Short mmCIF file of C-alpha atoms in Angstrom, two decimals:
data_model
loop_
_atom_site.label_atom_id
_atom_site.label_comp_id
_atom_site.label_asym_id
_atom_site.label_seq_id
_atom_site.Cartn_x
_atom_site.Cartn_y
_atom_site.Cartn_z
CA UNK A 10 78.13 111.76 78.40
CA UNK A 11 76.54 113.21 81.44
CA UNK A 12 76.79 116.88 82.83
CA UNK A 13 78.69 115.55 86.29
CA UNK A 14 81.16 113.15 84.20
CA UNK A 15 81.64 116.19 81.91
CA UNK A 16 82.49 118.53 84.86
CA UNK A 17 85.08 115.85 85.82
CA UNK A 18 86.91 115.08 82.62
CA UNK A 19 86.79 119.60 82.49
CA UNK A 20 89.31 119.32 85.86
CA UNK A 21 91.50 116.67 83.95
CA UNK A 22 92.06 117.16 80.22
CA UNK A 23 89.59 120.19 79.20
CA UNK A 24 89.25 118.89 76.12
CA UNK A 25 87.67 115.93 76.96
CA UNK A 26 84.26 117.38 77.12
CA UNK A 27 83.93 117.49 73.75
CA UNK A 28 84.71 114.10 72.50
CA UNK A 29 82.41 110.72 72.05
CA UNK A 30 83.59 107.75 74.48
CA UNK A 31 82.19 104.45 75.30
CA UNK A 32 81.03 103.60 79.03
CA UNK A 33 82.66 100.06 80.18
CA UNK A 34 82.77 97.85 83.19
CA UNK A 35 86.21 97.04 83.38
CA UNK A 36 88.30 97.39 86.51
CA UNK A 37 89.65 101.21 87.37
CA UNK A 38 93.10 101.40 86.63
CA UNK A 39 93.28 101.83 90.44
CA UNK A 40 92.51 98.13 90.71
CA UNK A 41 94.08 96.65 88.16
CA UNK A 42 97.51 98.47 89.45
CA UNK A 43 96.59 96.58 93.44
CA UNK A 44 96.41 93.14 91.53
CA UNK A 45 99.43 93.78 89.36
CA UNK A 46 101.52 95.34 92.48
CA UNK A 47 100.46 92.30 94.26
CA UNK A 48 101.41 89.44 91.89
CA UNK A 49 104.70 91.56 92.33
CA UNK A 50 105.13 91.29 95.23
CA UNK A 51 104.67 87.81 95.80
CA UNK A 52 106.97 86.60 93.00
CA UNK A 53 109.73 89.19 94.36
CA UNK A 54 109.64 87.10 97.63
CA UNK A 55 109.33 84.32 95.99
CA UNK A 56 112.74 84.80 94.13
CA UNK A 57 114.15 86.09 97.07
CA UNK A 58 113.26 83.39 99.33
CA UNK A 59 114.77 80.57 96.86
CA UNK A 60 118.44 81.91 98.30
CA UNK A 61 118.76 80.03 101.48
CA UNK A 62 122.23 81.03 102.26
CA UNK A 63 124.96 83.82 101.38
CA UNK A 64 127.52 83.95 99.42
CA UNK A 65 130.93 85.90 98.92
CA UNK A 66 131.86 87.09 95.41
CA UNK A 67 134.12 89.47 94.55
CA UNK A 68 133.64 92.40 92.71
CA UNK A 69 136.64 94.37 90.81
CA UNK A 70 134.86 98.28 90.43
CA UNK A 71 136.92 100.08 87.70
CA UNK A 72 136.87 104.23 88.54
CA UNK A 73 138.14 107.04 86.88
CA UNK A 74 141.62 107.39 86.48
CA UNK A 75 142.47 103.27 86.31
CA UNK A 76 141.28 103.50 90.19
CA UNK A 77 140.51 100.15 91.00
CA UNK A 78 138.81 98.86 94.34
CA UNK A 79 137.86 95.11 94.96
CA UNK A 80 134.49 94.72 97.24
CA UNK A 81 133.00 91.63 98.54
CA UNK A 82 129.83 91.19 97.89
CA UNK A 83 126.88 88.96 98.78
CA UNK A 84 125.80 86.76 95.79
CA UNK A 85 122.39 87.34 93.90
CA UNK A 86 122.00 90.21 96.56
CA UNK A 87 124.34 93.07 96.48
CA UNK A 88 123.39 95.53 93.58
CA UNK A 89 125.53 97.89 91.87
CA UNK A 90 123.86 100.80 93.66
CA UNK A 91 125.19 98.11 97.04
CA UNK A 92 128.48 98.43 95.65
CA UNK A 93 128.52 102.53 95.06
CA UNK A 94 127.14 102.80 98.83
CA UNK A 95 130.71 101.13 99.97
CA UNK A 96 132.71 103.42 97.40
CA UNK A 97 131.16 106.87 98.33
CA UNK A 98 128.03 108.77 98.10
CA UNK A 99 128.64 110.90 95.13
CA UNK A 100 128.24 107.26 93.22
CA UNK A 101 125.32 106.86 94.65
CA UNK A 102 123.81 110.09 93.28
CA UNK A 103 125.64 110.23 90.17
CA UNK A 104 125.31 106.62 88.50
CA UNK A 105 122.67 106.03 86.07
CA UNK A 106 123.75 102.62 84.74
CA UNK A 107 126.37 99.88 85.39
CA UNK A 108 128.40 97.95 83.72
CA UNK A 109 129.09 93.94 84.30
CA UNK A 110 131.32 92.76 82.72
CA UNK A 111 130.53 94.63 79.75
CA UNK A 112 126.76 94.53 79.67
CA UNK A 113 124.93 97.05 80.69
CA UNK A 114 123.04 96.20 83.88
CA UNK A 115 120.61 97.98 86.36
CA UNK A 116 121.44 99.80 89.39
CA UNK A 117 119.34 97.75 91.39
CA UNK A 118 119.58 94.28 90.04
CA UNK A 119 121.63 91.51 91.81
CA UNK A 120 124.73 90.73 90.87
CA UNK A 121 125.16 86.80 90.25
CA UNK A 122 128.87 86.08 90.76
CA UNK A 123 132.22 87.45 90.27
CA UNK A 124 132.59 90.27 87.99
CA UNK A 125 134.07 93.87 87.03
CA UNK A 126 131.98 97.10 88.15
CA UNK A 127 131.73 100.29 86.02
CA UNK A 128 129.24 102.51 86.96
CA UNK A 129 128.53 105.61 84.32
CA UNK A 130 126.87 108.76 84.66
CA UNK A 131 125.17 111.09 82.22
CA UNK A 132 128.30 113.00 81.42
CA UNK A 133 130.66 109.69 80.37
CA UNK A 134 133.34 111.18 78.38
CA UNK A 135 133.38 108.14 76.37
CA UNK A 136 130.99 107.98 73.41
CA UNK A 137 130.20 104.83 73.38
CA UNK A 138 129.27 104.88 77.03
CA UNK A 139 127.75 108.59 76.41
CA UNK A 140 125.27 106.71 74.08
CA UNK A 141 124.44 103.65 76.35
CA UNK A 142 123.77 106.12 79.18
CA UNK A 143 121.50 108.47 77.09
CA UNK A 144 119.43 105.46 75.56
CA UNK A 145 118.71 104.69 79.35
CA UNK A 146 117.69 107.92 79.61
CA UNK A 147 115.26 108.15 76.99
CA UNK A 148 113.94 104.62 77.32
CA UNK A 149 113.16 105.36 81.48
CA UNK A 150 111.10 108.86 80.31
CA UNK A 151 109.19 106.40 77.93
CA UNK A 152 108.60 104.28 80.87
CA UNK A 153 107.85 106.88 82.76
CA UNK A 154 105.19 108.74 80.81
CA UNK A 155 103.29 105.74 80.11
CA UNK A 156 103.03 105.69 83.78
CA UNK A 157 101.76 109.58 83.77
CA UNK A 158 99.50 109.03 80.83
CA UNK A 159 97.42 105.75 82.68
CA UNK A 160 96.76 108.52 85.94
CA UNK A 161 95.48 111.35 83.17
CA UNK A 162 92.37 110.03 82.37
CA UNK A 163 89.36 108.33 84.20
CA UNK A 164 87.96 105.47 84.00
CA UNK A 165 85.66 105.95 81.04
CA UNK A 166 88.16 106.93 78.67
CA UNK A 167 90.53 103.85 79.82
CA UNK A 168 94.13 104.70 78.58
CA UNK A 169 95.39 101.33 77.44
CA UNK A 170 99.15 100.93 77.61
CA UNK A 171 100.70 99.52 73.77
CA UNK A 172 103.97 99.65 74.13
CA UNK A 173 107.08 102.71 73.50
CA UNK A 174 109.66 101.92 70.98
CA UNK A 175 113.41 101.58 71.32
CA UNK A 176 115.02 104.86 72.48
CA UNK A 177 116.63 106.84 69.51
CA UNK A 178 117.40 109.92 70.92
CA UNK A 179 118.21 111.66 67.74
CA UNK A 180 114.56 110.89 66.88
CA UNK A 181 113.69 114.09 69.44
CA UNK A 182 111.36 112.73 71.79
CA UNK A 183 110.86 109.82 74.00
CA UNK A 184 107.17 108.62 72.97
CA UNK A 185 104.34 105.86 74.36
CA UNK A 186 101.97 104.87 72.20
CA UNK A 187 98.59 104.25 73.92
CA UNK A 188 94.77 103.34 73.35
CA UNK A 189 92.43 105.82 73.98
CA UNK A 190 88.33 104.60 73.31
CA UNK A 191 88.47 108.38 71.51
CA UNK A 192 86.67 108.62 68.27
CA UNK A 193 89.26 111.79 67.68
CA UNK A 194 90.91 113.67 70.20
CA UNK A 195 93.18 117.23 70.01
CA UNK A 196 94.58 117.60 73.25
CA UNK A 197 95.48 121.55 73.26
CA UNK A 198 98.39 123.04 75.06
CA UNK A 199 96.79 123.61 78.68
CA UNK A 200 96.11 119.55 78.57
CA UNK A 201 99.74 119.09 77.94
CA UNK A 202 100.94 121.11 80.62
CA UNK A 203 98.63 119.23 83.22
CA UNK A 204 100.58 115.95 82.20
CA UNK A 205 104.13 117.58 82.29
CA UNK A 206 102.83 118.79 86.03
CA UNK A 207 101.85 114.87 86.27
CA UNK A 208 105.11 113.78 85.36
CA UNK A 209 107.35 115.99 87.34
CA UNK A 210 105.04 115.73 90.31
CA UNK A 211 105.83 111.39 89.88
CA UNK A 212 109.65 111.96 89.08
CA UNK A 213 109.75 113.73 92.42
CA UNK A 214 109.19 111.24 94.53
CA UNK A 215 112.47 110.08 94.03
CA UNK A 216 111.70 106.12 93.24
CA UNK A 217 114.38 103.46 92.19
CA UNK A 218 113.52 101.29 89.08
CA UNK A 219 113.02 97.73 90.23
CA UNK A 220 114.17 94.82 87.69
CA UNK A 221 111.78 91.83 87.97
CA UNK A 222 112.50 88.40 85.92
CA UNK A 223 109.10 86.30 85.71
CA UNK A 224 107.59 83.88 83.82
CA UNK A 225 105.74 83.87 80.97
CA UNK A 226 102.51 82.61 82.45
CA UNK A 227 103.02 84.35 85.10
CA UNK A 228 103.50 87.67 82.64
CA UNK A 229 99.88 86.72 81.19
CA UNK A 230 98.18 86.68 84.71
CA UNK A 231 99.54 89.86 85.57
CA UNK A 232 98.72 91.45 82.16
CA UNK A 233 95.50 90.25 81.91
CA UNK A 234 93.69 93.37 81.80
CA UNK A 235 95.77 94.55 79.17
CA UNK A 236 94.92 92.45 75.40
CA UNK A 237 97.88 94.40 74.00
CA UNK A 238 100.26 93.22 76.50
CA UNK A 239 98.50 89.34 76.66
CA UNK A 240 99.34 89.69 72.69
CA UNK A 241 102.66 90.77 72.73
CA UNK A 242 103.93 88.16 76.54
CA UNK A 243 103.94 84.93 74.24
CA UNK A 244 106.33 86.81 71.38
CA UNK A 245 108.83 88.72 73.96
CA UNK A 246 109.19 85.36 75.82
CA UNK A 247 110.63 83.94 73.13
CA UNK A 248 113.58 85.93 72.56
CA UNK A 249 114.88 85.43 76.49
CA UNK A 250 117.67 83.49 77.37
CA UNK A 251 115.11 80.83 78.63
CA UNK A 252 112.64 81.32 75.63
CA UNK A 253 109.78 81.74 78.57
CA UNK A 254 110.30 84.53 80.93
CA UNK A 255 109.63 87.90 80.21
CA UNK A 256 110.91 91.49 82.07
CA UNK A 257 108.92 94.09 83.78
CA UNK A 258 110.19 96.96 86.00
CA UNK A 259 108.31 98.67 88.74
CA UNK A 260 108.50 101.89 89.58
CA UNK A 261 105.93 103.39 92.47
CA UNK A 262 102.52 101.72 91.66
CA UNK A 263 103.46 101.67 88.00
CA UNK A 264 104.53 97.62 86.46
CA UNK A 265 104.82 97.95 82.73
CA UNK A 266 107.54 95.53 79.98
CA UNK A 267 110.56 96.47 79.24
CA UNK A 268 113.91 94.47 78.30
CA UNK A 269 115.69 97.81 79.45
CA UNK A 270 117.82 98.16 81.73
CA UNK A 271 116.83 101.27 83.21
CA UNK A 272 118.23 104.08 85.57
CA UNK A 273 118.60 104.02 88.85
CA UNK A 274 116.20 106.06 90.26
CA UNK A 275 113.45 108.99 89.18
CA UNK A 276 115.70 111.70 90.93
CA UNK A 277 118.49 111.38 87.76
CA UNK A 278 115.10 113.37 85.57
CA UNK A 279 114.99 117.00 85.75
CA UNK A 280 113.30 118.82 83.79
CA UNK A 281 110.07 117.62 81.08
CA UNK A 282 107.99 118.79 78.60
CA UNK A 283 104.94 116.52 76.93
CA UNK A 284 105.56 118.39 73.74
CA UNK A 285 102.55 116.60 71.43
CA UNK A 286 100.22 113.89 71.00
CA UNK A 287 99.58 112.42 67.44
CA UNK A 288 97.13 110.33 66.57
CA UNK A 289 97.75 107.24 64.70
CA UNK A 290 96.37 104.04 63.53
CA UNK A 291 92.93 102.55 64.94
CA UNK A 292 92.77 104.47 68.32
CA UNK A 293 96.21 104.72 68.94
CA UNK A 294 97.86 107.84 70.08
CA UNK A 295 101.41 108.46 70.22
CA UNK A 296 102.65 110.75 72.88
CA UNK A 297 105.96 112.19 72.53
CA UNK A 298 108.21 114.51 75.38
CA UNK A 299 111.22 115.36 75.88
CA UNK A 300 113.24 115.99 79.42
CA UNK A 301 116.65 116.73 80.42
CA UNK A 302 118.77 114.60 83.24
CA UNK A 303 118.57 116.09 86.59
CA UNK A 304 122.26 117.64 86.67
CA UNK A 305 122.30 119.47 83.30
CA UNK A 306 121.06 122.73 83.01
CA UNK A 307 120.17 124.74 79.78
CA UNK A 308 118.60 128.09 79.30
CA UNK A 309 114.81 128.82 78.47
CA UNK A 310 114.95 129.25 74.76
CA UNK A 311 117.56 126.18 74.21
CA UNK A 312 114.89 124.21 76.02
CA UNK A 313 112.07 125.81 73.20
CA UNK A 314 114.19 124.49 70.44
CA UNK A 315 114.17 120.83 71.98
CA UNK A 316 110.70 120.96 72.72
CA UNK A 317 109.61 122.26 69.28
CA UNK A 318 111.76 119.38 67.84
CA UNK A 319 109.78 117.19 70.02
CA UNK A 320 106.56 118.18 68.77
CA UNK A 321 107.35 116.45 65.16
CA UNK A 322 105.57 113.02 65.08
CA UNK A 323 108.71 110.65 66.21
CA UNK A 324 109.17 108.37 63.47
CA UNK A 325 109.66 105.16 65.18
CA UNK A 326 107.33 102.34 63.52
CA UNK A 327 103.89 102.53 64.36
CA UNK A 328 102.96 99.28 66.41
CA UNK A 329 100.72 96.80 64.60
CA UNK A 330 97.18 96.71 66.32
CA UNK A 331 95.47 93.38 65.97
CA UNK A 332 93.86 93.21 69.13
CA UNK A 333 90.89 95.27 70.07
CA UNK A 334 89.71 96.58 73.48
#
């Protein structure tokens, strides 16, 4: 490694500098982002362009208190977060998740005919809901740091998205497990601080969560760059109600899988610790945090004893690793 890439790496990670990577030619992550943003894009419009005319539905929002308001709504257009806009604006801060009918459904995904509105927050009094709503959570931070952890390294140590398992909070942490061309890396506590700064810096910027349906093909094409990803597509596809189509959300510049759903926006995360990073099976890493929703509030050393909970290696199953980079 040179003296001027070694300089670099210092300002990123510090610890860097002392570990053995291989130089590649692949695209930056910069570029592969563009190309995956743009496929997007196009299939978005796509989508939207196949509904050539509007129609009414009628949705039947169930409040607090057995309040009940009926909205009209446009089909395959109006979103939950659509709906909360007519109720008032406290909805529109406060709602994490909806509710359809009984499934649990994104903020910002169309609604596709009649149905009955709930729309929780992250202090539902009801258990059941509690524990939908906090799986959201967990499984958006998981989204999220993967999103942190592709922007903390350059291009010669290539952070290679796997995959993050399903979101157990009692496990402690929200993790990503990633592939790092790192013969053996110890990340010490000044480089986990500069990707907690990383991830509230993103959260910030206050971005919704957008819900994308596309096919499997078309999964492949944007994945490309990714054989983890192009290994998993052909297996995730199958379990959709069409046996071909696979999900991915965007959030910012950030595409990555997910069956979710998701919350509504980044402005529902407050505050985030990267707590560890343990390394695994054949180059994998698993990075673990832990954060707290925007609204609840908890004193310095209650925050210690989540984070030093968080620093145990999560347990979730370690992802099998058959394809190589």
């Amino acid at each position: 490694m040179n003296h001027h890439v070694k300089l670099f790496y210092s300002r990123r990670l510090s610890t860097l500098s002392n570990v053995q990577v291989s130089q590649t030619n692949k695209l930056s992550i910069n570029e592969i982002r563009e190309k995956r943003l743009s496929i997007f894009d196009k299939e978005l419009k796509r989508q939207q362009a196949l509904i050539t005319r509007l129609e009414k539905i009628e949705v039947s929002f169930k409040g607090l208190n057995n309040e009940s308001t009926t909205l009209i709504m446009n089909k395959g257009v109006s979103t939950p977060f659509n709906c909360a806009q007519h109720i008032n604006e406290l909805l529109t801060k406060q709602s994490v998740v909806a509710e359809i009918n009984g499934e649990v459904w994104d903020m910002h995904r169309p609604i596709p005919s009649d149905c009955t509105l709930k729309l929780l927050h992250m202090k539902a009094e009801d258990p059941q809901q509690a524990s939908l709503v906090n799986k959201t959570f967990w499984r958006s931070c998981s989204f999220l740091l993967g999103a942190v952890i592709e922007n903390s390294f350059e291009d010669d140590v290539p952070a290679v998205l796997h995959s993050f398992p399903p979101a157990n909070v009692r496990s402690g942490s929200f993790v990503h497990d990633v592939y790092l061309n790192l013969e053996s890396w110890v990340p010490t506590q000044n480089d986990l601080r500069k990707i907690a700064a990383t991830f509230q810096k993103f959260i910030r910027n206050n971005m919704i969560f957008q819900r994308l349906d596309i096919d499997s093909t078309l999964a492949l094409k944007m994945f490309e760059d990714n054989v983890f990803k192009a290994e998993q597509i052909p297996h995730i596809a199958t379990k959709s109600n069409s046996g071909q189509s696979v999900t991915v959300y965007r959030v910012g510049d950030h595409i990555d899988i997910s069956r979710g759903p998701m919350i509504a926006s980044t402005s529902l995360v407050g505050r985030c610790s990267i707590a560890s990073v343990h390394k695994l099976e054949s180059g994998i890493y698993r990075f673990q945090g832990v954060a707290l929703p925007s609204d609840i509030y908890i004193n310095h050393f209650a925050f210690g004893i989540l984070e030093s909970r968080a620093r145990k290696q999560n347990p979730a199953r370690i992802p099998e690793l058959s394809a190589k980079t």
